[in-house]
Amino acid sequence: MARAFTPKVVTANALVEGDAVYLAADGTWVRHLCQAELITDEVRADARLALAQAQPTVVVGPYLADAVAGADGPEPAHFREDFRRKGPSNLFHGKQAERAAPQR
Amino acid sequence: MYQYNDFDTAFVKNRVAQFRAQVERRIAGTLTEDEFRPLRTMNGLYLQLHAYMLRVAIPYGSLDPAKLRQLAYIAERWDKGYGHFTTRTNIQFHWPRLSDVPDMLEALSEVGMHAIQTSGNTVRNVTSDHFAGAAEGEIEDPRPIAELIRQWSTDHPEFQFLPRKFKIAVIASEADRAVMKSHDIGLRIVEQDGARGFQVWIGGGMGRTPMVARLLRDFLPRADLLPYLEAVLATYNRLGRRDNKFKARVKITVHENGLDEIRRQVEAEFPRRRAVFSGVDQDWLARIEAAFITPSLSPRDTAAYHAARDADPVFRSWCDTNVAPHRRADHGIVTISLKAHGQTPGDMSAEQMRLVADLAERYGHDDIRVSHAQNLVLPHVALTDLPALHAALKPAGLATGNIGLASDLIACPGMDYCALATARSIPVATGIAKRLQELKIEHDVGHLQIKISGCINACGHHHVGHIGILGLDRGGVETYQITLGGDASESTEIGTRTGPGFGYDEIVPAIERLIFAYLDLREAPKETFLETYRRVGMTPFKSALYDEAAAYAAE
Ligand code: HEM
Ligand code: SF4
């Protein structure tokens, strides 16, 4: 019996900056989870992951992370991805601080 | 403080140049990540949740003002203006860009610092007693021996690819302030029949299989140290399991082969090693001892100190918690708390670093230490200078008087930074500290060590906390398991699990219930939490944790 596919995003760390990045529908890397492509079938997920893995000078360690559809794009399914998308909870650093001045 | 020689300097500069080329090749794509990872970890560079992390070695936790100022400069120039001191007395920068790391390493090398062997399956930073050279009851300053081991193990060709990381601690007194028995090898300098030598302890460790080190040799003559350590490492290199990362630490090698068999193999290897050394290491040691500048302390009047104690209860209270007896009665050992209530344990801003560097110059004979409890120490301060020191620390948020109290807790970075984490640890630590401050009970509670790790790797020492907290992921929810009765001192013990874990919102109230249960159970205020636990056992604490929670829920 085929199991229902849990929607996913492709995510990784940027090679130089080291921060969390996500693969967008147009194939570019974006800084915020809400801009990522939410992938809803397994064949596409594998293809997008392969595309990410072929870019070792841009990103490190790409993987598929579970996500859910939200009003403003993908939302994390697990608290680890929630921290990756926001930044640390003890200091206002990382993405949560950058969001005031979003990059691309 | 030990002064590096030309060889050390050239070696470190060389490594920086090598690493710069490696980073360039990685960015250009001629090195893959698989090829680059071991190279970067050899230089202390990790990739974390939000950024890279650079771990800088602070050998046996010893700093001087120039080094601390350079760390402040690096924090401001390439990071976010702060650094994080760790339980292995290193410092971590949590936000560097890959392309900036060679410059950071270059800046470190200017003050004789580096990040070599702060990662990887090598001999890691050798740690020691943060009161070394100042403590009462110490046979000698253990740091020259720690430095000897550092020099010998740095870039040692035979031991760059051990089965797993290898951690060594050296102490020289009965009191263990370095968690010596939780190290792969713990050395205690002892005296027997008028001769100096070492007790050699092996196989301690935390992680998923916590173990207390066992005595491998009760007296190793002083001159035999390096050949003996080589024999131990060679034996481990041969027997240690490379098939399973979780069974690769020497504690498992000892457990699986038996202490007697390990000892037999070490003793068989030892004469071969000793023949090769032929005493050169003793020349090194003599040079190191000569290069270790210990401050000469002139006698100081203490009247002003006593007057300030009488006049200012805040100062008095700070002295009572944060100043330990010095071997000289007119001096004290000052611990500067990096645990202001609500602050991240071990974090220090660049301005604070500069202030402490200045104060160490003015009052502390240029000597600064990092403690495994994530605080800084000024080991030689005249009592008469304490009022001025305290007054200078206060406006910088560095005068918290809580050393050894419940809010002086250890926490690893956890899921706020660490890629391996299963839950957060920092906000649990700050949550407990803030609650203690609201309740204003920690001086009444007295000595209590709470230690928190964000996963089973146990970087936050939770196994040896009087109260240990381990953050786990249970079905996608942060869950915290409590252990009681751990002990990080010379009577090292691993704590015992209380039972089911608590959710993120429940863990601070649960710790509060434990503390109130202790206040009810203790026979007298001087009976510590650990002593009470040892006397009454787990049951009443369990009941406070679980029955009271159930009672509240039913209300
Ligand atoms: C970059 C983040 C870190 C990573 C990836 C990391 C990784 C690990 C791992 C995998 C272990 C278990 C080793 C084993 O049992 O084989 C461990 C243990 C340990 N780490 Fe970390 N760690 C990190 C940060 C820290 C920090 C910040 C500290 C100090 C606060 C620290 C101090 C320790 C200590 C004391 C142990 C336990 C002692 C032992 O068994 O070796 N680590 N770490
Ligand atoms: S204990 Fe786990 S979460 Fe904490 S620093 Fe170590 S590896 Fe990271």
XYZ file of C-alpha atoms and ligand atoms in Angstrom:
710
model
C 0.000 0.000 0.000
C 1.439 3.369 -0.984
C 1.790 5.709 1.935
C 0.665 9.304 1.581
C 3.633 11.541 0.765
C 4.456 14.121 3.434
C 5.157 17.462 1.704
C 8.804 18.513 1.755
C 11.187 21.339 1.083
C 14.813 21.031 -0.008
C 17.054 22.735 2.503
C 20.798 23.003 3.148
C 23.387 25.344 4.622
C 24.953 27.983 2.386
C 28.587 27.107 1.737
C 30.090 30.488 2.612
C 27.587 32.033 5.051
C 26.618 28.727 6.638
C 23.008 29.763 7.194
C 19.900 27.751 6.307
C 18.811 28.085 2.701
C 15.917 26.587 0.790
C 15.363 25.635 -2.837
C 12.704 27.759 -4.562
C 10.452 26.667 -7.414
C 12.602 28.559 -9.931
C 15.688 26.609 -8.859
C 17.349 29.462 -6.965
C 18.357 29.282 -3.307
C 16.340 31.496 -0.987
C 16.996 32.559 2.606
C 13.519 32.065 4.040
C 11.424 28.943 4.363
C 8.263 30.755 3.292
C 9.873 31.378 -0.123
C 10.714 27.705 -0.664
C 8.979 25.336 -3.035
C 6.665 22.986 -1.176
C 7.092 19.659 -2.927
C 4.112 17.368 -2.828
C 5.238 14.278 -4.705
C 8.096 11.903 -4.253
C 9.393 11.905 -7.818
C 9.757 15.677 -7.812
C 11.306 15.573 -4.337
C 14.026 13.202 -5.522
C 14.670 15.296 -8.629
C 14.937 18.539 -6.653
C 17.247 16.936 -4.092
C 19.469 15.695 -6.927
C 19.549 19.234 -8.338
C 20.650 20.533 -4.927
C 23.280 17.847 -4.504
C 24.777 18.880 -7.830
C 25.625 22.329 -6.392
C 28.416 21.634 -3.902
C 29.983 25.058 -4.341
C 26.751 26.768 -3.290
C 25.368 24.631 -0.487
C 26.437 21.983 2.043
C 24.454 18.943 3.126
C 21.155 19.332 1.248
C 18.271 17.231 2.554
C 14.510 16.967 2.371
C 12.699 18.372 5.394
C 9.042 17.738 6.163
C 6.926 20.855 5.840
C 3.269 21.835 5.782
C 1.429 24.351 3.635
C 0.737 27.616 5.455
C -0.985 30.862 4.521
C 2.373 32.456 3.576
C 4.148 29.468 2.094
C 5.699 26.392 3.698
C 5.801 26.054 7.464
C 8.065 23.682 9.415
C 6.691 20.328 10.510
C 9.283 19.847 13.249
C 10.678 22.183 15.902
C 14.241 21.757 14.624
C 13.258 23.276 11.290
C 11.414 25.994 13.163
C 14.691 26.986 14.891
C 16.584 26.795 11.618
C 14.156 29.171 9.991
C 14.123 31.677 12.883
C 17.495 31.569 14.581
C 18.380 30.967 18.225
C 15.821 31.621 20.955
C 18.276 33.147 23.455
C 19.415 36.039 21.257
C 17.739 37.973 18.462
C 20.212 36.778 15.837
C 20.005 34.900 12.568
C 17.011 34.864 10.261
C 14.606 36.508 12.687
C 16.896 39.556 12.767
C 17.565 39.529 9.026
C 13.892 39.468 8.227
C 13.669 43.164 9.050
C 15.840 43.689 5.966
C 15.162 40.637 3.786
C 17.771 39.534 1.280
C 16.398 38.497 -2.086
C 51.713 32.019 31.832
C 53.603 29.906 29.335
C 55.246 31.860 26.509
C 55.334 30.174 23.142
C 58.666 29.752 21.402
C 59.549 30.383 17.758
C 58.856 26.828 16.753
C 55.279 26.985 18.092
C 54.689 30.279 16.306
C 56.020 29.061 12.970
C 53.972 25.878 13.264
C 50.730 27.743 13.927
C 51.346 30.279 11.124
C 52.022 27.421 8.776
C 48.753 25.746 9.670
C 46.848 28.983 9.014
C 48.392 29.287 5.546
C 47.516 25.664 4.805
C 43.950 26.129 5.918
C 43.569 29.340 3.919
C 44.473 27.422 0.784
C 42.070 24.630 1.718
C 39.180 27.068 2.195
C 39.954 28.650 -1.177
C 39.927 25.249 -2.832
C 36.642 24.359 -1.150
C 34.964 27.569 -2.302
C 36.344 27.096 -5.819
C 35.005 23.545 -5.842
C 38.239 21.598 -6.191
C 37.694 20.109 -2.728
C 34.394 18.345 -2.075
C 32.657 18.675 1.284
C 33.632 15.089 2.096
C 37.266 15.968 1.503
C 37.019 19.310 3.266
C 35.134 18.247 6.418
C 38.046 16.453 8.108
C 40.312 19.369 7.212
C 38.010 21.955 8.708
C 37.292 19.941 11.840
C 41.047 19.535 12.372
C 41.006 23.326 12.587
C 38.052 23.554 14.951
C 35.482 24.560 12.339
C 32.008 23.013 12.522
C 28.870 23.665 10.549
C 25.972 24.294 12.910
C 22.271 25.015 12.574
C 22.499 28.682 11.593
C 26.138 29.202 10.723
C 29.655 27.864 11.032
C 31.131 27.605 14.500
C 34.816 28.094 15.269
C 36.109 26.459 18.426
C 39.321 27.990 19.686
C 41.576 26.088 22.059
C 42.395 27.644 25.398
C 45.054 25.229 26.652
C 44.272 24.214 30.259
C 41.971 27.236 30.379
C 44.811 29.766 30.750
C 44.509 33.218 29.201
C 46.327 36.493 29.543
C 45.035 40.015 28.842
C 46.470 40.124 25.309
C 44.735 36.888 24.383
C 41.412 37.908 25.897
C 41.566 41.263 24.070
C 42.258 39.472 20.822
C 39.245 37.208 21.412
C 37.201 40.387 21.940
C 38.554 41.822 18.688
C 37.699 38.640 16.780
C 34.205 38.581 18.297
C 33.559 42.106 17.060
C 35.337 41.963 13.741
C 34.006 38.631 12.440
C 31.286 37.468 14.797
C 28.367 39.077 16.584
C 30.310 40.713 19.387
C 30.443 37.825 21.823
C 31.934 34.404 22.449
C 30.762 31.301 24.284
C 33.030 29.603 26.842
C 32.582 25.845 26.960
C 32.838 23.039 29.505
C 36.150 22.071 27.930
C 37.484 25.559 28.721
C 37.529 26.517 25.064
C 35.750 29.420 23.418
C 33.342 29.122 20.509
C 32.330 31.737 17.989
C 28.901 30.913 16.651
C 28.596 33.110 13.551
C 31.696 33.180 11.338
C 31.558 33.071 7.535
C 33.665 30.337 5.985
C 35.649 32.856 3.970
C 36.546 34.829 7.129
C 37.839 31.879 9.147
C 41.434 31.992 7.822
C 41.628 35.654 8.875
C 40.259 34.748 12.295
C 42.881 32.027 12.663
C 45.559 34.457 11.561
C 44.417 36.927 14.210
C 44.537 34.164 16.797
C 48.051 33.179 15.788
C 49.202 36.722 16.527
C 48.651 35.960 20.212
C 49.805 32.343 20.048
C 46.309 30.869 19.841
C 44.751 28.444 17.387
C 41.945 25.971 16.869
C 44.060 22.910 16.155
C 42.786 19.632 17.612
C 39.659 21.173 19.062
C 37.806 18.631 16.966
C 38.452 15.323 15.254
C 39.674 12.002 16.617
C 42.791 13.410 18.197
C 44.032 14.350 21.643
C 41.882 17.388 22.436
C 42.609 20.438 24.532
C 44.247 19.286 27.769
C 42.264 20.666 30.669
C 43.325 21.353 34.223
C 42.285 22.849 37.528
C 41.150 26.460 37.000
C 42.619 27.271 40.422
C 46.011 25.834 39.404
C 48.951 27.642 40.962
C 46.741 29.411 43.472
C 44.776 26.738 45.304
C 45.374 25.596 48.825
C 46.358 21.956 49.101
C 48.006 21.704 45.704
C 51.265 19.759 45.373
C 52.428 21.833 42.403
C 50.989 23.813 39.519
C 49.703 21.080 37.167
C 49.830 23.287 34.064
C 53.455 22.659 33.035
C 52.550 18.970 32.799
C 49.417 19.879 30.831
C 51.596 21.973 28.507
C 54.051 19.112 28.100
C 51.174 16.868 27.047
C 49.869 19.571 24.720
C 53.214 19.917 22.960
C 53.699 16.191 22.682
C 50.174 15.495 21.415
C 49.896 18.414 18.980
C 50.342 17.057 15.490
C 51.648 13.754 16.886
C 51.681 11.687 13.666
C 50.704 8.412 15.322
C 47.665 9.857 17.070
C 45.913 11.993 14.441
C 43.409 9.274 13.572
C 42.529 7.614 16.830
C 39.356 5.505 16.960
C 37.677 8.534 18.588
C 38.399 11.832 20.302
C 40.653 11.686 23.359
C 40.427 14.010 26.344
C 43.018 14.380 29.079
C 42.804 16.349 32.326
C 45.573 16.992 34.861
C 45.139 18.005 38.491
C 47.493 18.249 41.441
C 45.318 18.175 44.512
C 42.872 15.926 46.244
C 40.012 18.294 45.405
C 38.982 17.690 41.804
C 37.816 20.872 40.098
C 38.463 19.557 36.583
C 36.038 16.593 36.464
C 39.176 14.535 36.015
C 37.396 11.191 36.330
C 35.141 11.958 33.381
C 38.088 12.070 30.991
C 39.590 9.425 28.759
C 42.692 9.843 30.863
C 42.775 11.694 34.157
C 46.114 12.418 35.771
C 46.566 13.425 39.358
C 50.009 14.515 40.464
C 50.804 12.796 43.762
C 53.745 12.245 46.051
C 54.940 8.858 47.240
C 57.936 8.363 49.512
C 59.129 11.858 48.713
C 58.945 11.377 44.931
C 56.481 13.024 42.549
C 54.475 11.009 40.093
C 50.997 10.391 38.766
C 47.872 8.488 39.502
C 46.633 7.481 36.054
C 42.880 7.124 35.623
C 41.416 5.727 32.420
C 38.086 5.356 30.670
C 35.966 8.085 32.150
C 33.471 9.791 29.899
C 29.992 11.079 29.441
C 28.031 10.705 26.236
C 25.512 7.922 25.780
C 27.453 5.485 27.992
C 28.650 7.508 30.965
C 31.453 5.953 32.971
C 33.647 6.970 35.862
C 37.356 6.531 35.165
C 39.186 3.598 36.781
C 42.646 3.537 38.272
C 45.121 2.180 35.731
C 48.329 2.908 37.653
C 48.456 4.144 41.231
C 51.927 5.614 40.899
C 53.689 6.440 37.671
C 57.126 8.007 38.206
C 57.196 11.556 36.933
C 59.776 10.982 34.207
C 57.747 8.134 32.697
C 54.702 10.187 31.807
C 54.998 10.624 28.049
C 56.215 7.116 27.219
C 53.421 5.741 29.382
C 50.796 7.937 27.708
C 52.132 6.775 24.352
C 51.773 3.185 25.469
C 48.163 3.854 26.495
C 47.300 5.617 23.247
C 49.050 2.985 21.135
C 47.085 0.273 22.945
C 43.853 2.180 22.402
C 44.750 2.846 18.774
C 45.141 -0.895 18.276
C 42.193 -2.196 20.321
C 39.697 0.658 20.021
C 36.684 -0.123 17.866
C 36.519 1.641 14.551
C 33.465 -0.295 13.372
C 30.999 1.497 15.621
C 31.299 5.163 16.537
C 29.249 4.616 19.681
C 31.715 1.998 20.938
C 34.885 3.764 19.911
C 35.786 5.763 23.024
C 38.447 4.286 25.285
C 35.881 3.829 28.063
C 34.277 1.104 25.919
C 37.678 -0.383 25.022
C 38.397 -0.687 28.745
C 34.937 -2.056 29.427
C 35.086 -4.659 26.658
C 38.665 -5.839 27.186
C 38.756 -5.456 30.940
C 40.982 -3.142 32.932
C 43.532 -5.896 33.648
C 44.008 -6.754 29.996
C 44.413 -3.085 29.064
C 46.941 -2.696 31.833
C 48.827 -5.793 30.672
C 49.066 -4.500 27.104
C 50.030 -0.993 28.204
C 52.779 -2.329 30.460
C 54.058 -4.545 27.625
C 54.260 -1.581 25.257
C 55.687 0.829 27.799
C 59.378 -0.295 27.848
C 59.579 0.013 24.053
C 58.260 3.543 24.226
C 60.493 4.516 27.095
C 63.571 3.365 25.216
C 62.729 5.731 22.354
C 62.213 8.765 24.585
C 65.572 8.420 26.354
C 64.748 11.416 28.522
C 64.290 14.148 25.884
C 60.839 14.854 27.287
C 62.420 15.810 30.606
C 64.426 18.485 28.805
C 61.194 19.772 27.267
C 59.565 19.812 30.671
C 62.453 21.734 32.188
C 62.146 24.330 29.406
C 58.399 24.578 29.909
C 58.744 24.980 33.654
C 61.262 27.761 33.102
C 58.916 29.491 30.660
C 55.965 29.342 33.053
C 55.944 32.714 34.709
C 54.279 32.480 38.115
C 53.515 35.838 39.669
C 55.427 36.769 42.792
C 52.928 38.101 45.299
C 54.060 40.664 47.814
C 52.383 40.810 51.242
C 49.279 43.033 51.305
C 47.346 44.596 54.143
C 43.780 43.294 54.487
C 42.200 46.003 56.641
C 40.407 47.704 53.733
C 38.932 44.392 52.695
C 37.478 43.721 56.131
C 36.135 47.249 56.362
C 34.391 46.876 52.983
C 32.903 43.557 54.067
C 31.434 45.167 57.147
C 30.109 48.149 55.232
C 28.595 46.531 52.146
C 26.450 43.389 52.421
C 26.338 42.928 48.629
C 30.125 42.914 48.493
C 30.294 40.555 51.459
C 27.860 38.147 49.880
C 29.767 38.243 46.570
C 33.008 37.475 48.405
C 31.403 34.584 50.238
C 30.293 32.887 47.039
C 32.805 34.004 44.408
C 36.117 34.292 46.251
C 37.879 31.067 47.203
C 40.799 30.758 49.621
C 44.200 31.370 48.072
C 47.288 29.548 49.286
C 48.273 32.977 50.617
C 45.950 34.316 53.300
C 46.147 37.928 52.061
C 44.986 36.915 48.553
C 41.886 35.328 47.103
C 40.861 33.403 43.991
C 38.072 35.321 42.274
C 35.524 33.638 40.041
C 33.764 36.031 37.697
C 30.313 34.635 37.053
C 29.156 34.399 33.436
C 25.769 33.349 34.800
C 23.931 36.587 35.470
C 20.332 35.461 35.980
C 18.704 35.209 32.570
C 21.964 35.355 30.599
C 23.198 32.477 28.477
C 25.683 30.490 30.607
C 29.212 31.019 29.309
C 28.441 33.870 26.909
C 30.620 36.946 27.211
C 30.521 40.148 25.206
C 33.602 41.766 23.689
C 33.285 44.741 26.079
C 33.176 42.391 29.041
C 36.272 40.589 27.761
C 38.160 43.867 27.472
C 37.104 44.911 30.948
C 38.300 41.642 32.465
C 41.574 41.947 30.535
C 42.071 45.419 32.052
C 41.167 44.230 35.538
C 43.503 41.250 35.268
C 46.283 43.689 34.476
C 45.401 46.034 37.287
C 44.612 43.535 40.035
C 45.313 40.016 38.811
C 48.962 39.694 37.686
C 47.839 39.194 34.062
C 46.432 35.778 34.862
C 42.952 34.741 33.659
C 41.445 31.245 33.631
C 38.412 29.676 32.072
C 36.653 27.140 34.277
C 34.822 24.063 33.021
C 31.760 25.528 34.728
C 31.832 28.276 32.057
C 33.075 31.100 34.258
C 36.290 33.138 34.289
C 38.735 33.138 37.166
C 41.300 35.678 38.360
C 43.469 33.360 40.432
C 45.670 35.874 42.255
C 43.903 38.944 43.629
C 44.962 40.691 46.848
C 42.014 40.866 49.260
C 42.558 44.577 49.597
C 41.870 45.017 45.853
C 38.579 43.125 45.969
C 36.310 46.136 46.714
C 37.658 47.994 43.663
C 37.450 44.878 41.513
C 33.872 44.227 42.575
C 32.909 47.834 41.908
C 34.401 47.641 38.406
C 32.663 44.368 37.576
C 29.242 45.532 38.725
C 28.251 47.962 35.945
C 29.366 45.401 33.332
C 26.951 42.778 34.649
C 29.853 40.655 35.869
C 29.355 40.866 39.623
C 26.722 38.176 40.056
C 27.429 36.415 43.350
C 26.269 32.902 42.574
C 29.307 30.646 42.189
C 28.430 27.131 43.335
C 24.786 28.080 43.784
C 21.899 26.714 41.765
C 21.946 29.444 39.118
C 25.633 28.769 38.388
C 24.452 26.110 35.989
C 26.216 24.545 33.043
C 24.418 24.389 29.717
C 25.638 23.317 26.296
C 24.435 25.327 23.258
C 21.662 22.818 22.561
C 19.223 23.300 19.721
C 19.663 27.041 19.696
C 22.955 26.413 17.840
C 24.033 22.792 17.724
C 23.247 20.646 14.699
C 23.286 17.461 16.782
C 20.865 18.687 19.435
C 17.579 16.984 20.170
C 16.211 19.876 22.282
C 17.162 23.309 23.571
C 19.192 23.709 26.732
C 19.929 27.452 27.021
C 16.344 28.632 27.681
C 15.916 25.895 30.276
C 19.033 27.200 32.029
C 17.946 30.825 31.865
C 14.404 29.869 32.885
C 15.648 28.126 36.017
C 17.994 30.984 36.891
C 15.261 33.603 36.495
C 12.864 31.584 38.612
C 15.477 31.206 41.355
C 15.992 34.935 41.323
C 12.244 35.589 41.653
C 12.011 33.173 44.550
C 15.155 34.626 46.182
C 16.020 31.236 47.632
C 19.330 30.242 46.174
C 21.483 31.486 49.047
C 19.284 29.479 51.385
C 19.512 26.450 49.084
C 23.304 26.644 49.010
C 25.592 24.434 46.966
C 23.697 22.861 44.090
C 24.980 22.017 40.621
C 22.470 21.804 37.803
C 23.861 20.709 34.429
C 21.968 20.621 31.149
C 22.719 18.946 27.819
C 20.725 19.278 24.616
C 21.364 15.682 23.552
C 22.865 12.437 24.762
C 26.407 13.535 23.844
C 26.375 15.213 27.249
C 28.526 18.252 26.471
C 26.657 19.976 29.321
C 27.849 17.304 31.829
C 24.287 16.423 32.865
C 25.343 12.942 34.040
C 27.424 14.473 36.839
C 25.036 17.257 37.844
C 23.505 17.034 41.314
C 20.473 17.666 39.156
C 21.063 16.686 35.533
C 18.760 17.625 32.697
C 18.875 15.976 29.295
C 16.870 17.410 26.413
C 15.376 14.853 24.040
C 13.048 14.757 21.065
C 10.132 12.508 21.906
C 7.798 12.242 18.945
C 8.612 15.729 17.693
C 8.281 17.377 21.116
C 11.085 18.749 23.318
C 11.224 16.521 26.389
C 13.513 16.779 29.411
C 14.764 13.848 31.435
C 15.996 14.467 34.965
C 18.794 12.649 36.780
C 19.679 13.068 40.449
C 22.770 12.380 42.516
C 25.466 12.951 39.919
C 28.727 14.294 41.276
C 31.512 16.054 39.366
C 33.968 16.274 42.257
C 36.651 13.840 43.447
C 33.817 11.504 44.476
C 32.558 11.372 40.873
C 29.260 9.656 40.337
C 26.771 9.272 37.513
C 23.261 10.454 38.289
C 20.156 8.247 38.293
C 17.076 8.870 36.161
C 14.000 9.919 38.070
C 11.447 8.561 35.604
C 9.452 9.962 32.694
C 10.566 13.256 31.196
C 8.924 16.677 31.274
C 7.811 18.975 28.500
C 9.491 22.310 27.805
C 6.856 24.203 29.794
C 7.021 21.752 32.684
C 10.738 21.470 33.265
C 11.336 24.700 35.219
C 8.431 24.023 37.635
C 9.685 20.449 38.027
C 13.150 21.683 39.087
C 11.468 24.121 41.452
C 9.570 21.247 43.085
C 12.842 19.336 43.537
C 14.443 22.320 45.223
C 11.510 22.857 47.581
C 11.446 19.149 48.367
C 15.125 19.419 49.334
C 14.432 22.399 51.607
C 11.765 20.327 53.372
C 13.890 17.205 53.584
C 17.229 18.543 54.725
C 18.193 18.045 58.357
C 19.976 21.348 58.668
C 20.845 24.232 56.350
C 24.382 22.958 56.049
C 23.275 19.627 54.593
C 23.626 20.130 50.836
C 21.231 18.935 48.172
C 23.583 16.086 47.283
C 24.008 15.038 50.906
C 20.267 15.051 51.451
C 19.747 13.008 48.307
C 22.335 10.494 49.472
C 20.664 10.230 52.864
C 17.017 9.979 51.814
C 17.346 8.442 48.354
C 15.238 8.900 45.282
C 11.728 8.229 46.625
C 10.807 11.563 48.224
C 12.225 13.480 45.274
C 10.306 11.300 42.863
C 7.176 11.946 44.785
C 7.815 15.703 44.610
C 8.318 15.435 40.881
C 5.469 13.167 39.918
C 2.878 13.001 42.719
C 2.772 16.753 43.222
C 2.475 17.280 39.496
C -0.453 14.891 39.449
C -1.977 16.669 42.452
C -1.717 20.056 40.715
C -3.198 18.644 37.526
C -6.166 17.254 39.484
C -6.918 20.596 41.159
C 29.520 22.294 17.907
C 28.886 21.684 18.722
C 29.325 20.406 19.344
C 29.397 19.183 18.784
C 29.132 18.804 17.354
C 29.764 18.284 19.848
C 29.864 16.916 19.694
C 30.037 16.059 20.741
C 29.893 14.638 20.668
C 29.523 13.874 19.420
C 30.152 14.136 21.904
C 30.104 12.685 22.332
C 31.391 12.077 22.055
C 31.465 10.619 22.341
O 31.001 10.154 23.396
O 32.053 9.915 21.513
C 30.488 15.239 22.747
C 30.864 15.140 24.070
C 31.272 16.222 24.824
N 31.414 17.519 24.406
Fe 30.688 18.251 22.697
N 29.965 18.987 20.970
C 29.712 20.290 20.703
C 29.803 21.347 21.560
C 30.348 21.244 22.804
C 30.369 22.313 23.727
C 29.836 23.707 23.459
C 30.961 21.845 24.827
C 31.137 22.586 26.107
C 30.144 23.361 26.582
C 31.330 20.474 24.599
C 31.963 19.637 25.499
C 31.819 18.271 25.469
C 31.982 17.440 26.611
C 32.436 17.890 27.990
C 31.609 16.156 26.219
C 31.461 14.956 27.110
C 32.693 14.381 27.574
C 33.092 13.256 26.728
O 32.565 12.147 26.857
O 33.969 13.490 25.896
N 30.934 20.148 23.355
N 30.414 16.398 22.015
S 25.235 17.848 24.171
Fe 24.401 17.585 22.163
S 23.240 19.471 21.880
Fe 24.689 19.893 23.486
S 26.447 20.747 22.393
Fe 26.802 18.543 22.688
S 26.176 17.664 20.776
Fe 25.249 19.701 20.887
